[in-house]
PDB file of C-alpha atoms in Angstrom:
ATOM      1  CA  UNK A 196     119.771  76.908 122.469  1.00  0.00           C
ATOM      2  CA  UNK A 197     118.268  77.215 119.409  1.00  0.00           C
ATOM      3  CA  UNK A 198     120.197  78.952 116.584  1.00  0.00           C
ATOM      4  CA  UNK A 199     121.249  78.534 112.698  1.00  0.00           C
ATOM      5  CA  UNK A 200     124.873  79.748 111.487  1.00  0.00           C
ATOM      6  CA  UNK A 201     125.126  80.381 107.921  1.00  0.00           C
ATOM      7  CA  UNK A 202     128.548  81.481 108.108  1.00  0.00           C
ATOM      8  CA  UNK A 203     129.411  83.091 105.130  1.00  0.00           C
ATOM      9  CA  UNK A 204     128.182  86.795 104.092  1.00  0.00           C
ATOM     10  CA  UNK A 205     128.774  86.797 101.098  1.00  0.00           C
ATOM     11  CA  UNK A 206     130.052  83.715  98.168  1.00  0.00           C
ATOM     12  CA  UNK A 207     130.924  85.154  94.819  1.00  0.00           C
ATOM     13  CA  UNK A 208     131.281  82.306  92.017  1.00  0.00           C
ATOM     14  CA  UNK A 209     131.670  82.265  88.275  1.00  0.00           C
ATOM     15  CA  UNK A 210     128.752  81.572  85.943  1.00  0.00           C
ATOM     16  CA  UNK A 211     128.477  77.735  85.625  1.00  0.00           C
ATOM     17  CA  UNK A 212     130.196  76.862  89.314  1.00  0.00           C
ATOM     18  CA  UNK A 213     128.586  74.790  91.501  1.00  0.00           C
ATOM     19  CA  UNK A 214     127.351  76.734  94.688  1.00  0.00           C
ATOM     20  CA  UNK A 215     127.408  75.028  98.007  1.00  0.00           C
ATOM     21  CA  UNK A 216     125.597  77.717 101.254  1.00  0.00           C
ATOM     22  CA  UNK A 217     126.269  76.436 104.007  1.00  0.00           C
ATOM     23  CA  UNK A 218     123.815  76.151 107.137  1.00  0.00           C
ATOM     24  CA  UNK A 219     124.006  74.810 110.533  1.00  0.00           C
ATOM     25  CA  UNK A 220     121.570  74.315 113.503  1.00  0.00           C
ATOM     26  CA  UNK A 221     121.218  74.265 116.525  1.00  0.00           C
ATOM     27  CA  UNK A 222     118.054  72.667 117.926  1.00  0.00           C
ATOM     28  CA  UNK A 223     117.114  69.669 121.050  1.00  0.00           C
ATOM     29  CA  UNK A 224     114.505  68.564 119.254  1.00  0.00           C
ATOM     30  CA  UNK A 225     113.998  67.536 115.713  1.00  0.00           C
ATOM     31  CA  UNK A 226     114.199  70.235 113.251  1.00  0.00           C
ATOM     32  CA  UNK A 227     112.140  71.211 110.096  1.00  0.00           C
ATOM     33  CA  UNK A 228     114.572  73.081 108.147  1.00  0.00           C
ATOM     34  CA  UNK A 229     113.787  75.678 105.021  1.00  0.00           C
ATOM     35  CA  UNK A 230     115.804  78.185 102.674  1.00  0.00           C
ATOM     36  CA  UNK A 231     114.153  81.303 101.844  1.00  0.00           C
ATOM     37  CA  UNK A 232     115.310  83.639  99.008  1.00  0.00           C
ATOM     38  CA  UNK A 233     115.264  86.935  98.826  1.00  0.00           C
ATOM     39  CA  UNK A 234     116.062  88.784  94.990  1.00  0.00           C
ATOM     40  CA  UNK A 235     116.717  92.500  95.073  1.00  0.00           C
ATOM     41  CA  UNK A 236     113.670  94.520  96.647  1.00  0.00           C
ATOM     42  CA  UNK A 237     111.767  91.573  96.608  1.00  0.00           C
ATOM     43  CA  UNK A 238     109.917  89.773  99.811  1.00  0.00           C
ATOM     44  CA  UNK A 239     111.436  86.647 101.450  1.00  0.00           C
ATOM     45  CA  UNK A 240     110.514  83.511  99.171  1.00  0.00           C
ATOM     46  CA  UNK A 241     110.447  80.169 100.078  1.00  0.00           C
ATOM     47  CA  UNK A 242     112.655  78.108  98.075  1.00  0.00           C
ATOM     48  CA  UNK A 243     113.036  74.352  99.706  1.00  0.00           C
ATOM     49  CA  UNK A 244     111.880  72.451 102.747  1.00  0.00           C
ATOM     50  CA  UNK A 245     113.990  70.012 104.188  1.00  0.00           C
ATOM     51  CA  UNK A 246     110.407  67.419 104.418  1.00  0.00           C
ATOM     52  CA  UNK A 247     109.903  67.996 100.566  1.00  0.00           C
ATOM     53  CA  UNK A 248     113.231  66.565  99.428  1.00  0.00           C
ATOM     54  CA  UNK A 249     112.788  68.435  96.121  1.00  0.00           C
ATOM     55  CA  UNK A 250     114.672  70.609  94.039  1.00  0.00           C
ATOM     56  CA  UNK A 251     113.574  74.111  93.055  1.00  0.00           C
ATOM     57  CA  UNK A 252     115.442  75.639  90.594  1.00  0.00           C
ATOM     58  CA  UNK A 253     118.216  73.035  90.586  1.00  0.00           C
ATOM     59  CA  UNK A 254     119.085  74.046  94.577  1.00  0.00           C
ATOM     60  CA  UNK A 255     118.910  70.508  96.686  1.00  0.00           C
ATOM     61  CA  UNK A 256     119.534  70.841 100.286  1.00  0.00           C
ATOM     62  CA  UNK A 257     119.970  67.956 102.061  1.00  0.00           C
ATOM     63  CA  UNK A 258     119.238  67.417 105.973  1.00  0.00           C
ATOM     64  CA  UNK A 259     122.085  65.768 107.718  1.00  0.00           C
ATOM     65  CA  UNK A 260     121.241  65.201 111.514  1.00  0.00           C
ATOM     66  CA  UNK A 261     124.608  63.859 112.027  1.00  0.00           C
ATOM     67  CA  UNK A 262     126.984  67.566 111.382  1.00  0.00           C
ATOM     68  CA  UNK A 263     123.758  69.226 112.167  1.00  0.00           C
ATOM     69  CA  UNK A 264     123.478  70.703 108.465  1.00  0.00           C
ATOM     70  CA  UNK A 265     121.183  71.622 105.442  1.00  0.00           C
ATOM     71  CA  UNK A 266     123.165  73.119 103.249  1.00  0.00           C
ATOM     72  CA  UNK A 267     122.003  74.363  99.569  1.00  0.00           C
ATOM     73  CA  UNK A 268     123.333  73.223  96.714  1.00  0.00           C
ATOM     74  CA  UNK A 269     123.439  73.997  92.849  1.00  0.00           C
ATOM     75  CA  UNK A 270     125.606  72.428  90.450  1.00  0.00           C
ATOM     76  CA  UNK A 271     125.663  74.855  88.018  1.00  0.00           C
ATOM     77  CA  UNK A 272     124.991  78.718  88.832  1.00  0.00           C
ATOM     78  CA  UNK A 273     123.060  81.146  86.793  1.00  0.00           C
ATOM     79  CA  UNK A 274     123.283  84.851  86.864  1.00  0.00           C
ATOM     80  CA  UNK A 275     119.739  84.781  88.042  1.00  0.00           C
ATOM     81  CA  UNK A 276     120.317  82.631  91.220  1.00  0.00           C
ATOM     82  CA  UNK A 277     121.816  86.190  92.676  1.00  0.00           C
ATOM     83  CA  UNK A 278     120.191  87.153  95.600  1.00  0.00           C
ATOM     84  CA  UNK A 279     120.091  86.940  99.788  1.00  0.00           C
ATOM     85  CA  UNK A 280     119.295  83.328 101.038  1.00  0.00           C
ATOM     86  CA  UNK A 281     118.270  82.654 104.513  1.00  0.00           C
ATOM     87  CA  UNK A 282     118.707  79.252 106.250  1.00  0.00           C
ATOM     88  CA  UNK A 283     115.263  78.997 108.869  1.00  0.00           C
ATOM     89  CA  UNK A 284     114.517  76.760 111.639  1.00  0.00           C
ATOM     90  CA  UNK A 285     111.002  76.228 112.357  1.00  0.00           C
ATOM     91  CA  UNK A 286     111.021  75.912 116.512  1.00  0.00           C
ATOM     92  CA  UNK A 287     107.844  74.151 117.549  1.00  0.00           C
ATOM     93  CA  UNK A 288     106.405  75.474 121.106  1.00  0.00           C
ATOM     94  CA  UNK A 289     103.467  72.815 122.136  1.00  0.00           C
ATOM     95  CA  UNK A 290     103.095  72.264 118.242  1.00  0.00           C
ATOM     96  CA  UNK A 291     101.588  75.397 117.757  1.00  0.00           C
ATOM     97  CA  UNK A 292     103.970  78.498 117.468  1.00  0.00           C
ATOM     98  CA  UNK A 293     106.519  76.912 114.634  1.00  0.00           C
ATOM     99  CA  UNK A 294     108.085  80.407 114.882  1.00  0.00           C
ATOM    100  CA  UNK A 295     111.091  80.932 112.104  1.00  0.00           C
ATOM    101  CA  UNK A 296     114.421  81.084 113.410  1.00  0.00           C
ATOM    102  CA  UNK A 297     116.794  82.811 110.723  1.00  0.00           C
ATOM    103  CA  UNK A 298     120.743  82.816 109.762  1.00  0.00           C
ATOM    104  CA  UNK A 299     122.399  85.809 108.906  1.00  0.00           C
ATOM    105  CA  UNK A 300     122.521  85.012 105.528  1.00  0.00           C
ATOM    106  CA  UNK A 301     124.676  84.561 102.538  1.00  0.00           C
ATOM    107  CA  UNK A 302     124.477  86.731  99.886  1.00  0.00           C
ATOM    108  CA  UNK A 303     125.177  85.059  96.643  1.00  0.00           C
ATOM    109  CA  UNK A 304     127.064  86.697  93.588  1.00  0.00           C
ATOM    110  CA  UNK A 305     127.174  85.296  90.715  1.00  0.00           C
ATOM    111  CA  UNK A 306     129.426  86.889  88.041  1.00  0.00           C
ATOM    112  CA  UNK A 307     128.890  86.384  83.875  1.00  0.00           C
TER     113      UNK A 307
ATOM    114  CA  UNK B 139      98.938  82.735  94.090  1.00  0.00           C
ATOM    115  CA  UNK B 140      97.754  84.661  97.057  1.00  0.00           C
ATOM    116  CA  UNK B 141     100.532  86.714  98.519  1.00  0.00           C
ATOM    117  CA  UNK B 142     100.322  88.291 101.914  1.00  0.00           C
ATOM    118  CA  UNK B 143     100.367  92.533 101.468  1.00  0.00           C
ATOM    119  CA  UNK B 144     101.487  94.831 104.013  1.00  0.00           C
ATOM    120  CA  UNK B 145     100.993  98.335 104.322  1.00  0.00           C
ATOM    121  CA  UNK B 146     102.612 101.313 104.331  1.00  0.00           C
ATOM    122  CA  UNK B 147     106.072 100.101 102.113  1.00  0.00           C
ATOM    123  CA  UNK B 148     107.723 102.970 103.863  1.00  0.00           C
ATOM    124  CA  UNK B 149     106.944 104.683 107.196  1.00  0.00           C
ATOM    125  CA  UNK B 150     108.609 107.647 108.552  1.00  0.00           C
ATOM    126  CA  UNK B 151     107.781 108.786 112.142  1.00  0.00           C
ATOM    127  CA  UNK B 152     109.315 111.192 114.731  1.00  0.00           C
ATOM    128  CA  UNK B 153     110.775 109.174 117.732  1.00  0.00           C
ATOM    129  CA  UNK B 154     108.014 108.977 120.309  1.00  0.00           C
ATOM    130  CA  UNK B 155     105.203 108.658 118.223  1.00  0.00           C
ATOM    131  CA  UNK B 156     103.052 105.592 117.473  1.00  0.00           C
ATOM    132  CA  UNK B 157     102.914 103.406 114.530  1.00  0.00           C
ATOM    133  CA  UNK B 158     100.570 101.321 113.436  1.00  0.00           C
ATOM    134  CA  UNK B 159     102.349  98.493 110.932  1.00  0.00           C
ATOM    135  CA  UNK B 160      99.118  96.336 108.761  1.00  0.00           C
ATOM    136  CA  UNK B 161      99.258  93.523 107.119  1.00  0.00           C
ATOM    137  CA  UNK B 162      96.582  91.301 105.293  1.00  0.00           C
ATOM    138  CA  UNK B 163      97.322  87.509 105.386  1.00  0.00           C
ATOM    139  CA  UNK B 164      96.292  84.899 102.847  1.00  0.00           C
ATOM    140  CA  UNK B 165      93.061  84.275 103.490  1.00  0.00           C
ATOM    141  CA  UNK B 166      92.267  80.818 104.702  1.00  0.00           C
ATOM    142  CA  UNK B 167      95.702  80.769 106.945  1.00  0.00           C
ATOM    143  CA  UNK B 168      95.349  80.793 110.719  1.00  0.00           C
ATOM    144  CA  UNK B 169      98.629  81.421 111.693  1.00  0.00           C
ATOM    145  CA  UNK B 170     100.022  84.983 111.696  1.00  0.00           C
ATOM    146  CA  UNK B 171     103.685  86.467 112.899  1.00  0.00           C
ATOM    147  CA  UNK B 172     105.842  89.838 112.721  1.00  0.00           C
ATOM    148  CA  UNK B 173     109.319  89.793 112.457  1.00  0.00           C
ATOM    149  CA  UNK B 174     111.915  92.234 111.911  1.00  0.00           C
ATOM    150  CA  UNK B 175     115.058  93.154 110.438  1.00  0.00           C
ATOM    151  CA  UNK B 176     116.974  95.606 111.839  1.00  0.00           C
ATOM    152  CA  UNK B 177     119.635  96.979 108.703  1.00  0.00           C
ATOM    153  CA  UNK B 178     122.825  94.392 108.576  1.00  0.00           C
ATOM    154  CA  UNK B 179     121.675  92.219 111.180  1.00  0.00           C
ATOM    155  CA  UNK B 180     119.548  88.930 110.827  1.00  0.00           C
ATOM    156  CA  UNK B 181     115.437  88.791 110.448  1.00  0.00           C
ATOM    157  CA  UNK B 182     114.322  87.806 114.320  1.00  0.00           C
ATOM    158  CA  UNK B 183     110.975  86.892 115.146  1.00  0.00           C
ATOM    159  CA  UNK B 184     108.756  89.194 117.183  1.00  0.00           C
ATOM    160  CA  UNK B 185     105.631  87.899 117.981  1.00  0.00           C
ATOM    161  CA  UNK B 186     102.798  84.457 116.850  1.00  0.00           C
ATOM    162  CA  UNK B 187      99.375  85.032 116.597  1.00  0.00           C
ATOM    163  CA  UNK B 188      96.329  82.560 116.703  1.00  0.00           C
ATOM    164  CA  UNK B 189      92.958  81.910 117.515  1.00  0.00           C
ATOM    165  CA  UNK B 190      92.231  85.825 118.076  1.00  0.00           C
ATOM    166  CA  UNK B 191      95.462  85.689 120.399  1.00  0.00           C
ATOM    167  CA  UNK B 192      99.436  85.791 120.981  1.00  0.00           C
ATOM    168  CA  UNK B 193     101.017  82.464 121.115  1.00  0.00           C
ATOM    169  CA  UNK B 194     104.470  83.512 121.622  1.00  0.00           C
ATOM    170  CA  UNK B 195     106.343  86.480 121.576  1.00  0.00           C
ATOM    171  CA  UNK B 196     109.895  87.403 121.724  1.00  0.00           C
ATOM    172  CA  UNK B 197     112.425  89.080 124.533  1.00  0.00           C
ATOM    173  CA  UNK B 198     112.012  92.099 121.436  1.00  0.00           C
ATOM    174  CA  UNK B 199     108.249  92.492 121.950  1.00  0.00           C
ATOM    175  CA  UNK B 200     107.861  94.055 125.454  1.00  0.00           C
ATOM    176  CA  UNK B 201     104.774  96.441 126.476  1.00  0.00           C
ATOM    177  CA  UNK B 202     105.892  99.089 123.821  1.00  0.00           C
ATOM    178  CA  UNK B 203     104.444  96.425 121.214  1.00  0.00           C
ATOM    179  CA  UNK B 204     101.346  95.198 120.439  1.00  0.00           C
ATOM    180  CA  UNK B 205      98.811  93.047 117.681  1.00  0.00           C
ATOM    181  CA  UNK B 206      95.390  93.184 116.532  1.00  0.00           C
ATOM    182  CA  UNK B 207      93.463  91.130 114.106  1.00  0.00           C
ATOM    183  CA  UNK B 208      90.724  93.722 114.384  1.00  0.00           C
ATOM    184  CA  UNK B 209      88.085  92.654 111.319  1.00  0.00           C
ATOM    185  CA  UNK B 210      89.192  89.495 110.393  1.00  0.00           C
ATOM    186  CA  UNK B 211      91.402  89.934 107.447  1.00  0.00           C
ATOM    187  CA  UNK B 212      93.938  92.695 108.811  1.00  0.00           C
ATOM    188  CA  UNK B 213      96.300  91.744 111.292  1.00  0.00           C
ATOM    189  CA  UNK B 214      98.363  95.295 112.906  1.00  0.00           C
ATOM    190  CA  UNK B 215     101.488  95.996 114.538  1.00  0.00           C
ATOM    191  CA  UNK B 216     101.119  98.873 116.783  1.00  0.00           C
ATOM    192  CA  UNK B 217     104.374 100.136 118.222  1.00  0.00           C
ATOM    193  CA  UNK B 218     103.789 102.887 120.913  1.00  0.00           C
ATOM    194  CA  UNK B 219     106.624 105.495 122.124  1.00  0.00           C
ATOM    195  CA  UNK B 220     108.635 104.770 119.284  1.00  0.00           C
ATOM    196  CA  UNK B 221     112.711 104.932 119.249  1.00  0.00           C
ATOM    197  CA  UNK B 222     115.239 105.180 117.222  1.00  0.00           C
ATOM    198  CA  UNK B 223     116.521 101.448 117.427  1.00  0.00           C
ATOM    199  CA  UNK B 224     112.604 100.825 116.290  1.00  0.00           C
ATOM    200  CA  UNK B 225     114.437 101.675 112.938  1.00  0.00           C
ATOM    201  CA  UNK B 226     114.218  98.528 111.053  1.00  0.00           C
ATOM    202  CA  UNK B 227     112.382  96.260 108.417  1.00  0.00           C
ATOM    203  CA  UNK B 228     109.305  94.576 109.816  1.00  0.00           C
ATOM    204  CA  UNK B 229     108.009  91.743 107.971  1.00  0.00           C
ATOM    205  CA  UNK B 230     104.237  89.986 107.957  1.00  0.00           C
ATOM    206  CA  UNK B 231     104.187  86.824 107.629  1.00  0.00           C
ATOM    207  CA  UNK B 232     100.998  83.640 107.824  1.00  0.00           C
ATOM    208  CA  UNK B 233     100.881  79.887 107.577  1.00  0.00           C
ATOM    209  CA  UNK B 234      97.960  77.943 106.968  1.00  0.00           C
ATOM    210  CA  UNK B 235      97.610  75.345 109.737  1.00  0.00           C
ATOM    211  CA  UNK B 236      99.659  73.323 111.728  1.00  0.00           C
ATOM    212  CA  UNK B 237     100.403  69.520 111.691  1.00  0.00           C
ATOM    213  CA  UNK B 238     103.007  69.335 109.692  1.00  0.00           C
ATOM    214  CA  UNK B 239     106.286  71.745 108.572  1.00  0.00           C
ATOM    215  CA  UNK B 240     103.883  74.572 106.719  1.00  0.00           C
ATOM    216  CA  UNK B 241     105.983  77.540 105.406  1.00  0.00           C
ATOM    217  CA  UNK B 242     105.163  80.569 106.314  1.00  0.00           C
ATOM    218  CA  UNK B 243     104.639  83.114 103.464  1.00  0.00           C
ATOM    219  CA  UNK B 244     106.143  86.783 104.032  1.00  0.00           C
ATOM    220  CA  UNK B 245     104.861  90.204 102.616  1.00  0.00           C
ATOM    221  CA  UNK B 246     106.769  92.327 101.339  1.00  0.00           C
ATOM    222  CA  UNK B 247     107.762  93.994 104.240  1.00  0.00           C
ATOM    223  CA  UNK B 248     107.367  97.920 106.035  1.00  0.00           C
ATOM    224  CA  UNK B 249     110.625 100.015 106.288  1.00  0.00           C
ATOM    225  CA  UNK B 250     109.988 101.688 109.323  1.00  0.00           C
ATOM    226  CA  UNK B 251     112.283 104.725 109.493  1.00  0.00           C
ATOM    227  CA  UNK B 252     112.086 106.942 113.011  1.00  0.00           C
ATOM    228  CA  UNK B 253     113.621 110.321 112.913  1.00  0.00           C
TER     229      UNK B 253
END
């Protein structure tokens, strides 16, 4: 079955605290892997791509095929980093549908 | 940067009516999908659109659902008989082409509220 566990609602860190969200899959095949954010009243943003290897706003996520994770990191928090973020699995279907499966979420406090 | 707009924000509608959700994709993608988010509860896909026609669609998106791409730059979400448990957020979302992991870009979503 296909399905991604973020298993924490909500993670509330100090200002300056590195962040770790986790995510885990559950896919046959091999997975492409993304974190979306979503900031108050705001639409879902992509913020990294497992294929990109980057890091977007100081949040690395790194694919590990082995535990079947991609979790987001930060070393250092900001105030601003507050918001909903959504762990996705893109499920290929013939190579054509690449339909989004989402986590539940973890939303991310981050106190002054 | 492009962004993908969806219409109304808000939509309130009497249980049994029909709804008609619309969204206008980027412009050169080819790939088009609804999802939804019912309050508290994870985003879950609905239905894929491409080439003038569904791809996939969910267990969700039964016979009381339906999409249109009916002039080429809208792409609709017509719910028919609507119920209450049709209460939920229902995102637009596109992707330029395939061969390779594209991201999808989202709108801002419709908050479809049925009385």
């Amino acid at each position: 079955a296909q399905r991604v566990t973020q298993p924490e609602k909500l993670l509330s860190v100090f200002k300056g605290a590195p962040v770790e969200l986790k995510c885990n899959y559950s896919y046959s095949g091999s997975p492409e892997l993304f974190w979306y954010v979503q900031y108050s009243r705001q639409r879902l943003q992509l913020l990294l791509r497992h294929i990109s290897r980057e890091s977007i706003k100081g949040f690395t996520a790194d694919l590990n095929k082995g535990e079947t994770s991609f979790h987001l990191k930060k070393p250092f928090a900001q105030e601003e980093d507050s918001a909903m973020y959504y762990c996705a699995l893109s499920a290929r279907r013939g190579g054509a549908t690449n339909k989004l499966i989402f986590g539940t979420g973890t939303l991310l406090a981050v106190q002054p | 940067e492009p962004e993908v707009t969806q219409t109304p924000s808000h939509q309130v509608t009497q249980m049994g009516q029909e709804v008609i959700l619309r969204c206008v994709p980027i412009s050169n993608h080819l790939y088009f999908y609804w999802y939804r988010q019912i309050l508290g509860q994870k985003v879950e896909f609905l239905v894929s659109f491409y080439n003038n026609e569904i791809s996939e669609k969910s267990e969700i998106f039964d016979d009381q659902f339906s999409v249109e791409r009916p002039d080429g730059s809208n792409f609709t979400l017509k719910i028919r008989s609507t119920k209450l448990e049709d209460s939920a957020m229902y995102f637009c979302a596109s992707r330029h082409r395939d061969g390779g992991p594209q991201p999808q870009h989202f709108g801002d979503g419709t908050r479809l509220s049925i009385l």
